[in-house]
Short mmCIF file of C-alpha atoms in Angstrom, two decimals:
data_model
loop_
_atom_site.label_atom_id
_atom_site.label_comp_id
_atom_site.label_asym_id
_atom_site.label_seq_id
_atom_site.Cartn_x
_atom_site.Cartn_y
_atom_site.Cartn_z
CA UNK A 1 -45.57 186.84 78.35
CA UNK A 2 -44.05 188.96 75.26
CA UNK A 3 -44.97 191.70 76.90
CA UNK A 4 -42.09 191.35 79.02
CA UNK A 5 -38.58 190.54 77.60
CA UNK A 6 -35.44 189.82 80.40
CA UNK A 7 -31.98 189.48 79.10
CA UNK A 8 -29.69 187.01 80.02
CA UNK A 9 -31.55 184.42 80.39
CA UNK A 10 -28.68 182.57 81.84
CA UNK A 11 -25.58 184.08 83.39
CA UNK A 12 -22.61 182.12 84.74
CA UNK A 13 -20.08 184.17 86.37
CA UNK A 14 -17.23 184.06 88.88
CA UNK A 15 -17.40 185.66 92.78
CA UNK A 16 -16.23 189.26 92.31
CA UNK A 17 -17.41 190.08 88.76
CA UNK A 18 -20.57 192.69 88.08
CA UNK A 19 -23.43 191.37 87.11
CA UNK A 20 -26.31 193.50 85.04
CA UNK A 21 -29.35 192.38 84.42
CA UNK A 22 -31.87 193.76 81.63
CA UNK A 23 -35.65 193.86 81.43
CA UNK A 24 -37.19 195.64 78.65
CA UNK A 25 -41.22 196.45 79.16
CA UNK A 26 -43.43 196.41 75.91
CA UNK A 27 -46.39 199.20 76.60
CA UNK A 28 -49.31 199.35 78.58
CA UNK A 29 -47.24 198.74 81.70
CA UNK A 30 -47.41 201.16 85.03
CA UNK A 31 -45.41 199.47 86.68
CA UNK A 32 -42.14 197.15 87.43
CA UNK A 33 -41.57 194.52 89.84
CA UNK A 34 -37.48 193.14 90.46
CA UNK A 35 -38.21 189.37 92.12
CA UNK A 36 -35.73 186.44 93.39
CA UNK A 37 -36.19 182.86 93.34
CA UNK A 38 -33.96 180.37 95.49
CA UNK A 39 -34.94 177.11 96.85
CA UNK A 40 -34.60 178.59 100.21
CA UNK A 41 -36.31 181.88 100.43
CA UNK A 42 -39.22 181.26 97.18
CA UNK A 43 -39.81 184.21 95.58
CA UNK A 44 -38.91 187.52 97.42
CA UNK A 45 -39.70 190.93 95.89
CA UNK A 46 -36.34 193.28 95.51
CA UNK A 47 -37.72 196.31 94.51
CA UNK A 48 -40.86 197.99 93.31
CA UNK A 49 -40.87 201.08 90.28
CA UNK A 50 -44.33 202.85 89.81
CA UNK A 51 -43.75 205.43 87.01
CA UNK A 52 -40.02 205.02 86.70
CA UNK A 53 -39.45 206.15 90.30
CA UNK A 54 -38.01 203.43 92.63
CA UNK A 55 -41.27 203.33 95.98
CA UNK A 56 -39.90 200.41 97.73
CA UNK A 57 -36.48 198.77 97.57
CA UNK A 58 -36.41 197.34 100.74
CA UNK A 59 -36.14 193.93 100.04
CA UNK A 60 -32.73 194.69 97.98
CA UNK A 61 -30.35 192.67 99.95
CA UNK A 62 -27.56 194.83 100.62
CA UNK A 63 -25.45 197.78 98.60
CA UNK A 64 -23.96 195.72 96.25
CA UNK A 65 -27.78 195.58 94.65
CA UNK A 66 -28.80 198.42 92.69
CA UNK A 67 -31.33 199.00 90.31
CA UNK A 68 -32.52 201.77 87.83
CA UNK A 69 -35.36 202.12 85.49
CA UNK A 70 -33.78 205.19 83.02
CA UNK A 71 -37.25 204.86 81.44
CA UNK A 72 -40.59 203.51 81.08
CA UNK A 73 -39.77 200.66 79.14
CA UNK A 74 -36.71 199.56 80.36
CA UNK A 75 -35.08 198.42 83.70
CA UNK A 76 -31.44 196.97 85.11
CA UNK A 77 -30.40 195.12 88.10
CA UNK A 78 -26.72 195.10 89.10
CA UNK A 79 -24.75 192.86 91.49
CA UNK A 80 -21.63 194.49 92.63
CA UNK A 81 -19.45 192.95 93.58
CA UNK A 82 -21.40 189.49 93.21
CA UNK A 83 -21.21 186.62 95.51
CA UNK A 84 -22.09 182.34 95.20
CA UNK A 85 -24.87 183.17 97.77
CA UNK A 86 -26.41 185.55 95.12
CA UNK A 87 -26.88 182.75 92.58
CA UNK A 88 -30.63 182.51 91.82
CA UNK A 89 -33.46 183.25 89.34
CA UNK A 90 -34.25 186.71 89.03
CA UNK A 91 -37.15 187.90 87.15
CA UNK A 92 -39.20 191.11 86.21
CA UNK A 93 -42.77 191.58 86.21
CA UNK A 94 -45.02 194.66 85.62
CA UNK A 95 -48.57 195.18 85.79
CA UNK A 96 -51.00 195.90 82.52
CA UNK A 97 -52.72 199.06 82.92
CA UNK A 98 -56.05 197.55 81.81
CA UNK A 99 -55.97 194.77 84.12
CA UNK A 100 -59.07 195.06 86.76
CA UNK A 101 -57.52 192.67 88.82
CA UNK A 102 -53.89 193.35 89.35
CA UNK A 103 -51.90 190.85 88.47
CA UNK A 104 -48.36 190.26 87.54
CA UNK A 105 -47.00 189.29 83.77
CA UNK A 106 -43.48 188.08 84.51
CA UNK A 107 -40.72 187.20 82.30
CA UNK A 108 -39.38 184.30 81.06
CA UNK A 109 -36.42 184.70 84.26
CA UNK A 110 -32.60 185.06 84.36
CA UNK A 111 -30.58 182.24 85.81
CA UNK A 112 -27.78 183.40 87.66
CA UNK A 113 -24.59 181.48 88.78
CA UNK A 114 -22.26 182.75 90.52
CA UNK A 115 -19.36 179.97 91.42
CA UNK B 1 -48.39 191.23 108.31
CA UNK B 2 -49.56 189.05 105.39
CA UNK B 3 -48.86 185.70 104.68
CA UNK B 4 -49.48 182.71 102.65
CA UNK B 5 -48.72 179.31 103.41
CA UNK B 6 -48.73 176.32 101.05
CA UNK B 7 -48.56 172.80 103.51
CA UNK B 8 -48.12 170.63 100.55
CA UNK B 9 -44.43 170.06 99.28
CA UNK B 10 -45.40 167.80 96.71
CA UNK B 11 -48.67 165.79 95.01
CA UNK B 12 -49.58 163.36 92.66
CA UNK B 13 -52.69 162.77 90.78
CA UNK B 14 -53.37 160.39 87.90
CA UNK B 15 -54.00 161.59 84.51
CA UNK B 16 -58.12 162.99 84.04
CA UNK B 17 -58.14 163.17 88.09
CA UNK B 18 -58.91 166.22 89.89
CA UNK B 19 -56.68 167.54 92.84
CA UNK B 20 -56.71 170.08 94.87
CA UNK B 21 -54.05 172.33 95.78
CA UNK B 22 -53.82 173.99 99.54
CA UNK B 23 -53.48 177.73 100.18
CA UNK B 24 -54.67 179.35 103.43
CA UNK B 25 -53.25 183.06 103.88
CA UNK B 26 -53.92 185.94 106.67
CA UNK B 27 -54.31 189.10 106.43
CA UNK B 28 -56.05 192.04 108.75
CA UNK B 29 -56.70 193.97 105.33
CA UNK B 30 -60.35 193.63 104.71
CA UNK B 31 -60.01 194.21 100.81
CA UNK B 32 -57.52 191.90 99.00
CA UNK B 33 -56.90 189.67 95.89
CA UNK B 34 -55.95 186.14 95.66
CA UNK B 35 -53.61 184.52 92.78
CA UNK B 36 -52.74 181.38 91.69
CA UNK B 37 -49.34 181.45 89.31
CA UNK B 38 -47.84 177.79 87.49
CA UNK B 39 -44.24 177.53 86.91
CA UNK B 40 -43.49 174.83 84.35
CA UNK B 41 -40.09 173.06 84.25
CA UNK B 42 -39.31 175.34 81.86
CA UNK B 43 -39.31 178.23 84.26
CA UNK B 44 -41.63 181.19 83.43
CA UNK B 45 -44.67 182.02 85.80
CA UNK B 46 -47.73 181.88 84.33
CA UNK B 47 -50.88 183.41 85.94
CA UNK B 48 -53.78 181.07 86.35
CA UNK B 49 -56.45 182.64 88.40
CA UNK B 50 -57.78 185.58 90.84
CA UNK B 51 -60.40 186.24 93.31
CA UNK B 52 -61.27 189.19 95.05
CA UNK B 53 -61.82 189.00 98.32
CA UNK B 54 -65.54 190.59 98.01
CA UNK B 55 -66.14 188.32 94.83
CA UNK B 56 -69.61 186.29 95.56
CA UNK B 57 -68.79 183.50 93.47
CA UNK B 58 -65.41 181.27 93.03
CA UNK B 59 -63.60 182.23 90.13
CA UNK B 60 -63.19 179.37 87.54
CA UNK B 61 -61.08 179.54 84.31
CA UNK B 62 -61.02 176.53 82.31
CA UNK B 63 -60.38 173.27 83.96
CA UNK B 64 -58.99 175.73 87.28
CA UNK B 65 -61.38 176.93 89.82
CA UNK B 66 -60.48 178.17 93.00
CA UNK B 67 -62.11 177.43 96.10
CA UNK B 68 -62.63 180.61 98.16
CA UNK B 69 -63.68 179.92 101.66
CA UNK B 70 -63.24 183.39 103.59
CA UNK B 71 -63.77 182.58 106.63
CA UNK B 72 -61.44 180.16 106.69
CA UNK B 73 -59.29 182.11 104.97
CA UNK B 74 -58.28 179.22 102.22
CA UNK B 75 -58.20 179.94 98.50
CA UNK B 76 -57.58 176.15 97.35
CA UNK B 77 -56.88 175.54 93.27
CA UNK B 78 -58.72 172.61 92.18
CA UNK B 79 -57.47 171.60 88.93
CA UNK B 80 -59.88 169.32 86.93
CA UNK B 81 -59.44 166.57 84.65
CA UNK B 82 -55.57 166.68 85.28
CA UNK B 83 -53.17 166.26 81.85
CA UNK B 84 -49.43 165.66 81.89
CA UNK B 85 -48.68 169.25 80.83
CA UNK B 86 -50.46 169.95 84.25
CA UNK B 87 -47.46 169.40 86.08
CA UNK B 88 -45.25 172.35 87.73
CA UNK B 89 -44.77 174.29 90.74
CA UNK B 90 -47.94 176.11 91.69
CA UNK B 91 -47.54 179.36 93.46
CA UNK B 92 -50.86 181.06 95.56
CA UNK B 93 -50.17 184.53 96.25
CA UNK B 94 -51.86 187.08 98.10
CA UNK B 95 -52.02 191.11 97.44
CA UNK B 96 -53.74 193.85 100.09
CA UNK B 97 -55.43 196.29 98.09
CA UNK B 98 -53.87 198.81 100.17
CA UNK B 99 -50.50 197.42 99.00
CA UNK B 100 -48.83 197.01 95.33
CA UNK B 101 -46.64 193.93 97.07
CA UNK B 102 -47.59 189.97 95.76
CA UNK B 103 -46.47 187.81 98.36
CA UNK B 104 -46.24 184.00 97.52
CA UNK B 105 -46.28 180.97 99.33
CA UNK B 106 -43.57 178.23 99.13
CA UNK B 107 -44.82 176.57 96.46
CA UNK B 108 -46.80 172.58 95.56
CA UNK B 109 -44.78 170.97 93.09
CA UNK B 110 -47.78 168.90 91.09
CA UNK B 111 -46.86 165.57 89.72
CA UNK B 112 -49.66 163.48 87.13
CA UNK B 113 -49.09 160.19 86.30
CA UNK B 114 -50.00 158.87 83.17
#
């Protein structure tokens, strides 16, 4: 969906190097969504913004995550230090504020590698 | 604790076929939604359908209806007259209303044949 634009869309890097990942919200949003996608686990939700402010980031998988949204359009995810375990699809999502039903728009992904 | 679960790995249905795709879920929330995402080869999710758990009726858009059996606690995609562009990974997903979190099942990967 335009509405929401992710940046790399692919990312090959080596074990030890940061990693930042972009998403950039078009309006109307109220909220952003950090997921994961491996063969192994599906999709897993990372963390959870509602107005900028970070409610739940307990599915961040340990400190070298982080994430900030700076403002209401725009979002990063950081790997730091990253690791070949952390290779996977990541992708943003928010929800419309005149959706009735609550669903998720989600980018188009980033593919990460990490060898 | 919600949860979803998908029993299908993997289907095939001929071309202009309908199939049906398997979701049962749990939850002890008495108000909750229902969602059905595709993900193409090419990657992105796309959003298919949604039903309310106090909906009356099934929810149907386009050739996709879902079959909502609450007691049972299924929301099955049935996905009519099949085309070639109808095959991806389909994702059923689950949301309390008390709770902003979508949780998805494993996945059907959804194969027509020509």
């Amino acid at each position: 969906d335009a509405g929401v634009i992710q940046s790399p869309r692919h990312e090959v890097t080596e074990m030890g190097q940061e990693v930042t990942l972009r998403c950039k919200l078009i309006s109307g949003h109220n909220s952003l969504f950090w997921y994961r996608q491996t063969m192994m686990r599906g999709l897993e939700l990372l963390i959870y913004f509602n107005n900028n402010v970070p409610i739940d980031d307990s599915g961040m998988p340990e400190d070298r995550f982080s994430a900030k949204m700076p403002n209401a359009s725009f979002s990063t995810l950081k790997i730091q230090p990253s690791e070949p375990r952390d290779s996977a699809v990541y992708f943003c999502a928010t929800q419309f504020r005149d959706t009735n039903t609550g669903e998720l728009f989600f980018g188009e992904g980033s593919r990460l590698t990490v060898l | 604790a919600q949860k979803i679960t998908q029993t299908q790995p993997g289907m095939f249905v001929q071309e202009k076929e309908a199939v049906t795709l398997d979701c049962t879920y749990d939850t002890s929330d008495p108000s909750y939604g229902l969602f059905w995402y595709k993900q193409p080869s090419s990657g992105e999710m796309i959003f298919l359908i949604y039903q309310g758990s106090y909906d009356q009726q099934n929810a149907t858009e386009g050739r996709y209806s879902l079959n909502f059996q609450k007691a049972r606690k299924s929301a099955n995609l049935v996905i009519s007259a099949s085309q070639l562009g109808d095959s991806a990974m389909y994702f059923c997903a689950m949301r309390e209303d008390s709770s902003y979190k979508l949780i998805f099942g494993s996945g059907t990967r959804l194969l027509v044949r020509p």
